[in-house]
Coordinates of C-alpha atoms and ligand atoms in Angstrom, one line a residue:
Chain H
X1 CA 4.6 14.9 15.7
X2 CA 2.7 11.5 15.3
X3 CA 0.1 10.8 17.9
X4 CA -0.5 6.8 17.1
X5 CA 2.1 4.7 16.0
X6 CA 2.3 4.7 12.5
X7 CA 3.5 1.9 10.0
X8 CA 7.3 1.9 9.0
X9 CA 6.2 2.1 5.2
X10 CA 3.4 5.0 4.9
X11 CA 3.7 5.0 1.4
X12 CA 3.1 1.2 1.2
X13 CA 0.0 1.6 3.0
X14 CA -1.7 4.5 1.1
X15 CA -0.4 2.7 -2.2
X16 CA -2.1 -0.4 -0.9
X17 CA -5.4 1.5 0.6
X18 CA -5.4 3.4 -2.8
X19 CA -5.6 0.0 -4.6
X20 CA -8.3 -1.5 -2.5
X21 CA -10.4 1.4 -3.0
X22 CA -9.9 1.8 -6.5
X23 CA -11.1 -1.8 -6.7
X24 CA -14.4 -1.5 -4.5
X25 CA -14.9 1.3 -6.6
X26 CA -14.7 -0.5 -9.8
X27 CA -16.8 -3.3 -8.5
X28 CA -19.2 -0.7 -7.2
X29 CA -19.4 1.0 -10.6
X30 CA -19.2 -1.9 -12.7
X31 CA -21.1 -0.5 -15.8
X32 CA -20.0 2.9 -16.1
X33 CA -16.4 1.2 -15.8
X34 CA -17.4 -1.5 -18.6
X35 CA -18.5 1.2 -20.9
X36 CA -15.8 3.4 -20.6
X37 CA -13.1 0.4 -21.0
X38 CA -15.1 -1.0 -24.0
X39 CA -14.7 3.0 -25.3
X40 CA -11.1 3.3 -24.8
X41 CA -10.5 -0.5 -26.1
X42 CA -12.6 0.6 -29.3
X43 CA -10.5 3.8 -29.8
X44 CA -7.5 1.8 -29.5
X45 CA -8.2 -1.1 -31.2
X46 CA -9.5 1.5 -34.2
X47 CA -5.9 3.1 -33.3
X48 CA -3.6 -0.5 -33.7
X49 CA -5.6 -1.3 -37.2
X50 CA -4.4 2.2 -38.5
X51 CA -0.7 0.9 -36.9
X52 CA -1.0 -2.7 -38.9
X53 CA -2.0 -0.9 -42.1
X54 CA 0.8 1.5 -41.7
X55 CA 2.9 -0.8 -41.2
X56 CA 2.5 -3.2 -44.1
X57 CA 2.5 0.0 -46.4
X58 CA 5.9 1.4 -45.0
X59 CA 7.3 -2.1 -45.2
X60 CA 6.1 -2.5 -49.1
X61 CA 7.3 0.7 -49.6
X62 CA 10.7 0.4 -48.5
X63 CA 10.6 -3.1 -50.8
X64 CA 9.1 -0.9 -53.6
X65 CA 11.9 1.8 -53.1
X66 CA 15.2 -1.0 -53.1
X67 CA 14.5 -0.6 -56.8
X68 CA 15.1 3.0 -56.9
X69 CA 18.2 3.6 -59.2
X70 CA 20.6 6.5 -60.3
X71 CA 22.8 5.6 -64.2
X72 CA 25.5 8.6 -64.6
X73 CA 26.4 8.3 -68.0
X74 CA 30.1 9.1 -68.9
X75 CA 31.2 11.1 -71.4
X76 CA 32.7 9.5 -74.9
X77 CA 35.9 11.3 -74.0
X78 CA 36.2 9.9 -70.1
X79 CA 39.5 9.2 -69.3
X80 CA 40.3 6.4 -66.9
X81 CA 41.4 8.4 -64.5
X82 CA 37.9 10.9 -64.5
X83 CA 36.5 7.0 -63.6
X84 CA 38.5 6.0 -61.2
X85 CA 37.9 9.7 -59.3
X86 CA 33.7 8.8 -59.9
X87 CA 33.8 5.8 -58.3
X88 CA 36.0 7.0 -55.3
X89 CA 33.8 9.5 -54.6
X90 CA 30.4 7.3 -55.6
X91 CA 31.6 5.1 -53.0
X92 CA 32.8 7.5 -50.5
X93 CA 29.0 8.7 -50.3
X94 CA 27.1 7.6 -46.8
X95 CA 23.9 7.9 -49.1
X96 CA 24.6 5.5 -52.1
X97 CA 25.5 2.0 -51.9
X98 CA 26.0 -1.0 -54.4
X99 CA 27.9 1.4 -56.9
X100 CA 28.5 -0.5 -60.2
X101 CA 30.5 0.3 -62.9
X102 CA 29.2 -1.0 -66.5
X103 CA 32.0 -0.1 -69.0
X104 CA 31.5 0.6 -72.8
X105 CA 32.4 -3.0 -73.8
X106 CA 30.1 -4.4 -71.4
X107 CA 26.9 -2.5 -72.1
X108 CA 27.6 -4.1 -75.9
X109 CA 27.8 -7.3 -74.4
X110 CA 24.7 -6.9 -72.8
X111 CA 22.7 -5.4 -75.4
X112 CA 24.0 -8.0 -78.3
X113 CA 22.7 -11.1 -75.3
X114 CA 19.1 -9.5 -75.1
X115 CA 18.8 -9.3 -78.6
X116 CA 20.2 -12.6 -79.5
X117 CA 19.3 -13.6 -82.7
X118 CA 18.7 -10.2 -83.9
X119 CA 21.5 -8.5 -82.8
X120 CA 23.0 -8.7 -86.3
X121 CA 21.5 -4.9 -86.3
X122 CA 23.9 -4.0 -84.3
X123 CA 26.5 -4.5 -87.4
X124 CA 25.3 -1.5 -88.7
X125 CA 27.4 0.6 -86.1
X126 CA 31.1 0.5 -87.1
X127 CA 31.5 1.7 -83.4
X128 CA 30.2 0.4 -80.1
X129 CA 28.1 3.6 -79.6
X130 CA 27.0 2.7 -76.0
X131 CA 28.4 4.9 -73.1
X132 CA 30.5 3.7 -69.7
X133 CA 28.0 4.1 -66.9
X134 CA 27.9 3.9 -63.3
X135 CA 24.9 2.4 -61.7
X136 CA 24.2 3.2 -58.0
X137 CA 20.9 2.7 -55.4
X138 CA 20.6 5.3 -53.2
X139 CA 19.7 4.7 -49.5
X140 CA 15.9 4.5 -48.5
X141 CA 16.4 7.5 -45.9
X142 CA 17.7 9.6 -48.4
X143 CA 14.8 9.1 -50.9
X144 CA 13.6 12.8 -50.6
X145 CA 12.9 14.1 -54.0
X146 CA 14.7 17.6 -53.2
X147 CA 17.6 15.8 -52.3
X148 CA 18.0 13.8 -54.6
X149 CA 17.5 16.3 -57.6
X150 CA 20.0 18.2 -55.7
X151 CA 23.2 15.1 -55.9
X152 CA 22.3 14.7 -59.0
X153 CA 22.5 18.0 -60.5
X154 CA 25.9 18.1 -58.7
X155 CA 27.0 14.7 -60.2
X156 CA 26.0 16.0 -63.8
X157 CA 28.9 18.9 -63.0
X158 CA 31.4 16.4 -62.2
X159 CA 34.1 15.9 -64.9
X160 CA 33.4 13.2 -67.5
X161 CA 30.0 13.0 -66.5
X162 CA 27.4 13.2 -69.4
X163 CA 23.6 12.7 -68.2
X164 CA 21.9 11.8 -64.5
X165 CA 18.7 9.7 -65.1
X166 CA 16.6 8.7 -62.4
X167 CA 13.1 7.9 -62.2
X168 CA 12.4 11.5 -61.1
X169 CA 8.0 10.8 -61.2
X170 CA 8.3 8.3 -59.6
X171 CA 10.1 9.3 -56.8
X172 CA 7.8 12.0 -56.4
X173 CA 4.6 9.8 -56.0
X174 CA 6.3 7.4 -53.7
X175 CA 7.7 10.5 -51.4
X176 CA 3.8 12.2 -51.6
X177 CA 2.3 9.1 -50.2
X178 CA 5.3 8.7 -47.8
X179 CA 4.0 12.3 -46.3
X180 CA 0.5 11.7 -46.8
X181 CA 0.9 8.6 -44.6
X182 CA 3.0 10.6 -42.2
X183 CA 0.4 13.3 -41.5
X184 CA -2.5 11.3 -41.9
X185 CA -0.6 9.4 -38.6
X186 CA 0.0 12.3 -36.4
X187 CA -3.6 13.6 -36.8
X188 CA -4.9 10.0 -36.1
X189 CA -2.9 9.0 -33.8
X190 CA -3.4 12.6 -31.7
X191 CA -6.8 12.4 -32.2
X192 CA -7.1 8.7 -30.8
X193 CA -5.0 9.9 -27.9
X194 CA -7.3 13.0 -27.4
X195 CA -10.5 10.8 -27.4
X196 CA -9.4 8.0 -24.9
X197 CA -7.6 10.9 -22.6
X198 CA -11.2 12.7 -22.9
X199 CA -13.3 9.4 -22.1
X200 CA -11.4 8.6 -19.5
X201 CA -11.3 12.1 -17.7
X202 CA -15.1 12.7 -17.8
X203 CA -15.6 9.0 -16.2
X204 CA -13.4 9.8 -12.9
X205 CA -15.3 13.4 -13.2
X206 CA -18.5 11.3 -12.7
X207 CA -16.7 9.5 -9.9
X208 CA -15.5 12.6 -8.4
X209 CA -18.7 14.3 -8.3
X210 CA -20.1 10.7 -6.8
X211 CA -18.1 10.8 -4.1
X212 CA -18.0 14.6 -3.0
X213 CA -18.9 14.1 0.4
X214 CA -16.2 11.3 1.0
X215 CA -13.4 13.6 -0.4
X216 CA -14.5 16.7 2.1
X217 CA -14.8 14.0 5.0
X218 CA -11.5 12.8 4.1
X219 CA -10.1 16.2 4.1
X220 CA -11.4 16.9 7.1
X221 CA -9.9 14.0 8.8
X222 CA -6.9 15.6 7.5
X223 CA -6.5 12.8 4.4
X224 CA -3.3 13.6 2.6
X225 CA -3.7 15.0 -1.6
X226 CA -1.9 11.6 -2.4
X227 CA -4.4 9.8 -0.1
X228 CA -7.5 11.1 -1.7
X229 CA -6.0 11.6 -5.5
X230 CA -4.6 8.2 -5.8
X231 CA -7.1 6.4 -5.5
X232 CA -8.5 8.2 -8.4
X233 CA -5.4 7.7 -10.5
X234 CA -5.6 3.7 -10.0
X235 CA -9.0 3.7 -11.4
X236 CA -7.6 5.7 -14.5
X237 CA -5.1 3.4 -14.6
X238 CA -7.1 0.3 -14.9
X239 CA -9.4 2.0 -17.2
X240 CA -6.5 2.4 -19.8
X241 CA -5.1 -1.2 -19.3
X242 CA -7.9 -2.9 -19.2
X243 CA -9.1 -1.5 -22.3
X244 CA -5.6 -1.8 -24.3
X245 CA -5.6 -5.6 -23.2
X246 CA -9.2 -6.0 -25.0
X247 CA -7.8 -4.3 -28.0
X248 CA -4.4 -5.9 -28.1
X249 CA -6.9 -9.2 -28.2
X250 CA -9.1 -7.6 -30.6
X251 CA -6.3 -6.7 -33.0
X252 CA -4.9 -10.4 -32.4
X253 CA -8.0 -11.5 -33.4
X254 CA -8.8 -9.2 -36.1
X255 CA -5.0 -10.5 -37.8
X256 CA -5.5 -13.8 -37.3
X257 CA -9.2 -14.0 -39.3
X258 CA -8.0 -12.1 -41.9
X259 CA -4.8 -14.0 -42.6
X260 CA -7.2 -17.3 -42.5
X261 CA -9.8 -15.9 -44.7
X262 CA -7.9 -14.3 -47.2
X263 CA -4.7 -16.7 -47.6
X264 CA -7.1 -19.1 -49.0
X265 CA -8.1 -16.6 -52.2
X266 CA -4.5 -15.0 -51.9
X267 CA -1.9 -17.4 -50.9
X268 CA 0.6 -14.7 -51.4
X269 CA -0.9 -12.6 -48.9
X270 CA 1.6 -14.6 -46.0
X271 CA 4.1 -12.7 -47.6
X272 CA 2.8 -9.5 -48.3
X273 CA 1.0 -8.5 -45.2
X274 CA 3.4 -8.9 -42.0
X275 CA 2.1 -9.2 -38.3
X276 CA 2.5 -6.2 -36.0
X277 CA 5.6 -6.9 -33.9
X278 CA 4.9 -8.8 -30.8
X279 CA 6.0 -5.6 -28.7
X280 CA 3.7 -3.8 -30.3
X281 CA 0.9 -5.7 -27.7
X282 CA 2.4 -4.7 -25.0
X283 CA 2.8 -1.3 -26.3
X284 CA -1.1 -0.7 -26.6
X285 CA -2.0 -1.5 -22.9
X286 CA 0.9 0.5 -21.7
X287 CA -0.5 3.4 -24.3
X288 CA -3.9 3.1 -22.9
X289 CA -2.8 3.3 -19.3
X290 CA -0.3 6.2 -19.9
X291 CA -3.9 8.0 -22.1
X292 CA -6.3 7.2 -19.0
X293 CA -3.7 7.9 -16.8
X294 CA -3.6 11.6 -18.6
X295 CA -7.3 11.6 -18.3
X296 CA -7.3 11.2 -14.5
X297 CA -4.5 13.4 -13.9
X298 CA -6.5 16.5 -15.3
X299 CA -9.6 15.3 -13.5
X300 CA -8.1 15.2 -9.8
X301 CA -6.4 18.4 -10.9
X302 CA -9.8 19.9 -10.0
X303 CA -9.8 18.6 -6.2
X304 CA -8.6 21.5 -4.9
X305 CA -6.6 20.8 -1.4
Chain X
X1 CA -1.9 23.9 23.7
X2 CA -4.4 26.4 22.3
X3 CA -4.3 30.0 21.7
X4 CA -6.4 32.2 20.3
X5 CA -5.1 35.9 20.3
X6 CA -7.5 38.7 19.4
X7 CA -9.5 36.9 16.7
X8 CA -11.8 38.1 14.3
X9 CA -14.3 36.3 12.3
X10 CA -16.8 37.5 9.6
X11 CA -19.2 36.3 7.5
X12 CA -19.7 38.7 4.9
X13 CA -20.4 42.3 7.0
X14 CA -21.2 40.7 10.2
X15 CA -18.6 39.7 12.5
X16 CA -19.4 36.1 14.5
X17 CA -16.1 36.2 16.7
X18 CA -14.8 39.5 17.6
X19 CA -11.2 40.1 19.0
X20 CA -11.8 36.7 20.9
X21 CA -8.8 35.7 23.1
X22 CA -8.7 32.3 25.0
X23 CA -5.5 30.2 26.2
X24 CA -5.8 26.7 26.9
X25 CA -3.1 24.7 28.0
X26 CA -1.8 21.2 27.3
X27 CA -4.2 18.8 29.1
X28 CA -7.4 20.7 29.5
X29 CA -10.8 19.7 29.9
X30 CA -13.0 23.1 28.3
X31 CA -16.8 24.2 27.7
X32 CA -17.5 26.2 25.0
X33 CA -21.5 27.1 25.5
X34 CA -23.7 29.8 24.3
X35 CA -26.9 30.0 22.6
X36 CA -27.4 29.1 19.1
X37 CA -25.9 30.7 17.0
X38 CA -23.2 32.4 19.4
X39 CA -20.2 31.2 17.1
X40 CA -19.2 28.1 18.7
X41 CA -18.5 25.8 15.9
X42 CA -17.2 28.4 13.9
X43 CA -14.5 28.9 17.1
X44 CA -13.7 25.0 16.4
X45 CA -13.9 25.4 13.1
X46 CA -10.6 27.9 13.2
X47 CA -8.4 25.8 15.3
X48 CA -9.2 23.0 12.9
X49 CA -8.5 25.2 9.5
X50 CA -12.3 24.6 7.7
X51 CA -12.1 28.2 8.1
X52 CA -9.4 31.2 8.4
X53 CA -9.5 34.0 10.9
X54 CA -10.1 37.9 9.3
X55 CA -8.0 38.7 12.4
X56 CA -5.6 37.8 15.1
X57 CA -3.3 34.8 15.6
X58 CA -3.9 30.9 16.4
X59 CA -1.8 28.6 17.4
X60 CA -2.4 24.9 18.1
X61 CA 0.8 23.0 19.8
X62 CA 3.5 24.2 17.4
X63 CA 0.9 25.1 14.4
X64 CA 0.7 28.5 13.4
X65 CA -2.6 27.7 12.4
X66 CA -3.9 31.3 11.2
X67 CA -0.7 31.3 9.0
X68 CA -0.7 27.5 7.9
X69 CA -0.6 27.4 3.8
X70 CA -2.8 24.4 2.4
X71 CA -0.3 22.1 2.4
X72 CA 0.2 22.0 6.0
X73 CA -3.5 21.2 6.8
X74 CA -3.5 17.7 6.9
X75 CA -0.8 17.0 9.4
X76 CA -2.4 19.7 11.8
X77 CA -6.4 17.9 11.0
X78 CA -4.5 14.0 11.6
X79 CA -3.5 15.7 15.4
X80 CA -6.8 16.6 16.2
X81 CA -10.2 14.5 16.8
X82 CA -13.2 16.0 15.3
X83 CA -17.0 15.0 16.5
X84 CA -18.7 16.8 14.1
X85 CA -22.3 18.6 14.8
X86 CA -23.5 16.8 11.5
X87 CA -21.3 13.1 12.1
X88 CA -20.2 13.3 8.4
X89 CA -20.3 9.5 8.7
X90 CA -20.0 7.6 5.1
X91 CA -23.0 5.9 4.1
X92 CA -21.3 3.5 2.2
X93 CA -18.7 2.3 4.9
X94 CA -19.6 0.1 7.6
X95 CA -19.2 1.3 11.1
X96 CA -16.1 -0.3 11.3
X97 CA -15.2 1.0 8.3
X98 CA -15.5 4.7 9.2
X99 CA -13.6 4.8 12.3
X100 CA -10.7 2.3 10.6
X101 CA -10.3 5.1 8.0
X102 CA -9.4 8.0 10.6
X103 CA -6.1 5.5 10.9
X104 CA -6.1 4.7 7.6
X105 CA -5.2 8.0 6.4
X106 CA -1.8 7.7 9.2
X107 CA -1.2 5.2 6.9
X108 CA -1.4 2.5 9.5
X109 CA -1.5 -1.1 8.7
X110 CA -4.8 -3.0 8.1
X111 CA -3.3 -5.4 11.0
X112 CA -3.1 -2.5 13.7
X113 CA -6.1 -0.4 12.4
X114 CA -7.7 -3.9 13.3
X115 CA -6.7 -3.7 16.9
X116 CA -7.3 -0.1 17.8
X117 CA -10.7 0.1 16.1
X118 CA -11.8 -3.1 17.8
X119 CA -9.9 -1.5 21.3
X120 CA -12.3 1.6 21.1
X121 CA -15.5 0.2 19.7
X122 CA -15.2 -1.8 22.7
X123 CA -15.1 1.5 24.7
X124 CA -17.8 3.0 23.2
X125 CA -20.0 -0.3 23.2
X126 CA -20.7 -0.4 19.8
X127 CA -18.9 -3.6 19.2
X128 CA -21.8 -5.8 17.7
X129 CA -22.6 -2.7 15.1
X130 CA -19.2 -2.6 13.8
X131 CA -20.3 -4.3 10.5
X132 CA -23.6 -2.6 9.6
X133 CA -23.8 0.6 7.7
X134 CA -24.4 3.9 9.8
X135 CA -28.3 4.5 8.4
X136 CA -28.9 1.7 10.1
X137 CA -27.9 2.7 13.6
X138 CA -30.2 4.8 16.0
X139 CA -29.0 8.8 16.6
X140 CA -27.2 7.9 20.2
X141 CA -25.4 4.9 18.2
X142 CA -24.0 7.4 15.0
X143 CA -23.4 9.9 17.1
X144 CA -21.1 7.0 19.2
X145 CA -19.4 5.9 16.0
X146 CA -18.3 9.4 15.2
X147 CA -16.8 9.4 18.9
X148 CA -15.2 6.6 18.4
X149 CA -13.7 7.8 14.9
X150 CA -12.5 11.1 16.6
X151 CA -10.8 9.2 19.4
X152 CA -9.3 6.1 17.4
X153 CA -6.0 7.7 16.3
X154 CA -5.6 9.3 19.9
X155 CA -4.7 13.0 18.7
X156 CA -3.2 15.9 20.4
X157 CA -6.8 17.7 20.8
X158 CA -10.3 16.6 20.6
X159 CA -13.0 18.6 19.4
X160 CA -16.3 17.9 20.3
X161 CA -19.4 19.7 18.6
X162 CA -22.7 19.6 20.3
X163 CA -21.5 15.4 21.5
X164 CA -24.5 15.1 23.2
X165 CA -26.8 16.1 21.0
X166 CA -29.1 13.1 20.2
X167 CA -28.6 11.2 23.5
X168 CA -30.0 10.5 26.7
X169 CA -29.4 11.5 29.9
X170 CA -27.8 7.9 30.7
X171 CA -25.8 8.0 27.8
X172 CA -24.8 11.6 27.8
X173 CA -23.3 10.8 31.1
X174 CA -21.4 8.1 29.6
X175 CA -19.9 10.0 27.1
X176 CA -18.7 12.9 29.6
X177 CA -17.1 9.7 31.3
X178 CA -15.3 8.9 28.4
X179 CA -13.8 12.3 27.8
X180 CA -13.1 12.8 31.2
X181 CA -10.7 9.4 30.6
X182 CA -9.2 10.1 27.3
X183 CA -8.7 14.0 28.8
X184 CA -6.8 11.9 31.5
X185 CA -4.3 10.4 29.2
X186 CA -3.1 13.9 28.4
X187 CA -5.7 15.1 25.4
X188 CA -6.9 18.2 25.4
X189 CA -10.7 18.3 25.0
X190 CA -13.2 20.8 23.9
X191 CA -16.7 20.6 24.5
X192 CA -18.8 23.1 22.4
X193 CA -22.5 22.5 23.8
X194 CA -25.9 24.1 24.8
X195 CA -26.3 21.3 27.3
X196 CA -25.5 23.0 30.6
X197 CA -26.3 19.7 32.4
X198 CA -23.0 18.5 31.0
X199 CA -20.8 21.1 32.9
X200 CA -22.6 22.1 35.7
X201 CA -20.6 21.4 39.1
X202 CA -18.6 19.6 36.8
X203 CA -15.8 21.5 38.3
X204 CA -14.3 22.4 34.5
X205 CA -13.8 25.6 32.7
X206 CA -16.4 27.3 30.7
X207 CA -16.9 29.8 28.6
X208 CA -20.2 31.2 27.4
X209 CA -19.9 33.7 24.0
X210 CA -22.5 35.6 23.2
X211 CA -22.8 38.2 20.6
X212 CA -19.8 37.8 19.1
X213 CA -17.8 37.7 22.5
X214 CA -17.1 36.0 25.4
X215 CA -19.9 37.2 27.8
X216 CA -18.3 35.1 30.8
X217 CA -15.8 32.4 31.7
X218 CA -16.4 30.5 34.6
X219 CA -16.4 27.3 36.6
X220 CA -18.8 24.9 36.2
Ligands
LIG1 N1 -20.2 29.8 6.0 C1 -21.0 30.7 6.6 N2 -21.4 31.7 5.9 C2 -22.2 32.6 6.4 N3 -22.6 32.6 7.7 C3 -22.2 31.6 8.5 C4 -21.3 30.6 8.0 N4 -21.1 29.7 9.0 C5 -21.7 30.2 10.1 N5 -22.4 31.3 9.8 C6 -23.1 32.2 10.7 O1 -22.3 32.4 11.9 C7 -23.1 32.3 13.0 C8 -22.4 31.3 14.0 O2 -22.6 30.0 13.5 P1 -22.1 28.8 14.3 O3 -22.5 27.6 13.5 O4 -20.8 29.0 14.7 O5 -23.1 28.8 15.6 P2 -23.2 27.8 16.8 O6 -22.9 28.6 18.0 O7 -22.4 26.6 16.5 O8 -24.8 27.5 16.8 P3 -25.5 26.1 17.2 O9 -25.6 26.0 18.6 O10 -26.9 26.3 16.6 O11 -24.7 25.0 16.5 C9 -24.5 32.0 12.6 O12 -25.3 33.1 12.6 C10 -24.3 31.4 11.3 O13 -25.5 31.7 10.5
LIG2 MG1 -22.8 24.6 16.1

């Protein structure tokens, strides 16, 4: 039953009346607004830096770990045919790649070129008493130090197989710091998210309270929830944007004088420290809205209509 | 277009309407009166949903307004016109303002809210106020403004709580006109007043509660 004729698009409408009042209100509350979008922008921006230090770790880590190898050594008695089953099944392996086979002969070869001159010593062997080895890497994903002991205990079982070696330390250190960074990420990053949700839900609490009376008038002119909620959600909404656009520019900024400052002592430092990805500007305004955008959701939760 | 069928009403122990039962029909021109006190905006209060019967059934055109859930209040409140006892204009709206948002919440255009807030500030000649804020209006001037804000979107019913209330005699007059009109077009209008001047040989219903009942119902 509709008593005045109403426009085609209601929805239109109360988006566009939400908009306009979430814009008065801004304009109206221009410093408790300011602060809280400097707040969020700070938490954010504090938020991104962890991100571009992350980043530039995990990317010189996945450098440092290309260098992770695994040498099976063969047995003196290996027959061709043990080989030739090694290999199939070294290269048969999703997690290994660029499987190379150094034979007996070859290993002699390459000791007697790095000793050069003085690999007359070697005359003292009436054999070559180097083993056949296989040389593999093993993928970065499957760098876990469990798993890894694991294939190569199983490897060592493998006919004609004499010794695994792998740098078994090392490994460990890399994957401790791997975790580290992991957890150290989830605990940041929740907390970040906790804060700006927070900030952002006690502002439109302030608002709510400010505006009280308006919200019961409005109910009482029979205002729908969507009427009177978002305009509350729009505010949110620009809170978060607003303050991931200051510390997208921020972070921008923050990149940009570093890389000037430093490649002058460092010139290396082009190579070593990458830029975020450019999505990755986007991605913190959109983060900020969807964190205000909590914030407001939980305060209009407590208009009750 | 009203009906209120043996409703109860308490406030704690002490009931304010008891067993009341009134019919009023589609079109209807109505006095609620009674001393202070008596109930009376409580009895709008119920057809409008700010508050919920202990007792008994009301329905409002095709509302079952006693058993309406929460969700179904602000279709019923966008049918009727309110004039509240205390305005509940908003301070920081201009005239205009306030009465554009009763249509604003129909989700009306801007360009029609335009026309019929214009259309009835002009009616209640309030037209070179429309763009200052309501604290600076006289009493007879706010209490015109929350006429105009109750009539704008043309409901199904208009309530009107103690209308009168701050005006003169020339101005009460001219707001009794303006019901009488709007009550011509087919709204159903309820006065709630202490001001007998405004009913008497009127020629329109009235019903005086007292102490939690309706003492009489007569014509004025
Ligand atoms: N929310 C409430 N809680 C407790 N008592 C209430 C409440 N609302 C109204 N009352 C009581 O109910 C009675 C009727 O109040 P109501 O406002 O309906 O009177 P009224 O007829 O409109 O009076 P007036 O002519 O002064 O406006 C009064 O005694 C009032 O104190
Ligand atoms: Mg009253």
């Amino acid at each position: 039953m509709k008593t005045v004729n109403s426009s085609n698009n209601i929805w239109l409408e109360v988006l566009r009346y939400s908009v306009k009042t979430a814009f008065k209100s801004i304009i109206h509350e221009k410093w408790i607004n300011l602060l809280t979008v400097l707040t969020v922008s700070t938490g954010l921006t504090i938020l991104s830096a962890f991100i571009m230090i992350n980043t530039n770790v995990n990317s010189a880590l996945q450098r440092w770990a290309k260098n992770f190898g695994v040498v099976v050594y063969l047995n003196e008695d290996a027959s061709k045919e043990d080989e030739f089953i090694l290999k199939k099944r070294f290269s048969e392996d999703a997690d290994i790649e660029n499987v190379n086979f150094v034979s007996k002969d070859r290993a002699f070869e390459e000791i007697k070129k790095t000793l050069g001159p003085n690999a007359l010593i070697l005359d003292v062997f009436n054999e070559n008493p180097l083993p056949s080895s296989f040389e593999f890497r093993l993928k970065s994903n499957s760098l876990v130090p469990s798993v890894v002991k694991q294939k190569a205990a199983q490897i060592g079982q493998w006919p004609g197989v004499q010794e695994v070696q792998y740098g078994e330390k090392w490994l460990a250190s890399l994957n401790t710091i791997v975790n580290a960074m992991k957890i150290v990420s989830i605990i940041f990053g929740t907390a970040i998210f906790i804060a700006v949700t927070f900030i952002t839900y006690s502002t439109i609490r302030i608002f709510l309270h400010r505006r009280k009376e308006e919200i019961e008038t409005l109910k009482l002119l029979g205002a729908s929830r969507s009427f009177i909620r978002l305009p509350f959600l729009m505010e949110g909404l620009f809170i978060g944007t607003m303050g991931g656009a200051l510390s997208s520019l921020a972070i921008f900024g923050l990149y940009s004088f570093t890389m000037y400052k430093m490649v002058e002592f460092l010139p290396a430092i082009r190579f070593i420290v990458s830029s975020l990805p450019l999505y990755v500007y986007l991605i913190i305004p959109a983060a900020g809205a969807a964190m205000s955008l909590a914030g407001s959701f939980m305060a209009i939760g407590k208009i009750r209509y | 277009m009203i009906v209120f069928a043996d409703v109860t009403k308490r406030f704690g122990k002490k009931a304010v309407l008891d067993s009341i039962s009134i019919n009023i029909k589609k079109g209807d021109l109505l006095f609620i009166t009674g001393p202070s006190g008596a109930g009376k905006t409580t009895l709008l209060k119920l057809i409008y949903c700010s508050e919920r019967p202990d007792a008994g059934h009301i329905t409002v055109a095709d509302w079952e307004v006693s058993r309406l859930s929460q969700r179904g209040i602000p279709e019923l409140r966008r049918n009727i016109g309110i004039i509240f006892q205390d305005f509940k204009l908003l301070p920081n709206r201009t005239v205009f303002d306030n009465v554009a948002l009763a249509l604003s919440i129909h989700g009306m255009n801007p360009g029609k809210i335009r026309h019929y807030v214009n259309e009835v500030l002009e009616e209640v000649k309030l037209m070179d106020k429309a763009n200052l804020f309501p604290q600076f209006l006289s009493g007879g001037e706010q209490q015109r403004v929350v006429i105009a804000r109750a009539m704008v979107s043309k409901p199904l019913v208009l309530l009107a709580d103690e209308p009168t209330g701050d005006l003169d005699v020339d101005n009460a007059k001219a707001i009794m006109e303006l019901f009488s009109k709007i009550n011509g077009k087919g709204t159903t209008v309820l006065v709630a007043t202490h001001d007998e001047t405004l009913f008497q040989g009127s020629g329109y219903r009235v019903i005086y509660l007292n102490d939690h009942y309706i003492e009489k119902e007569y014509m004025g």
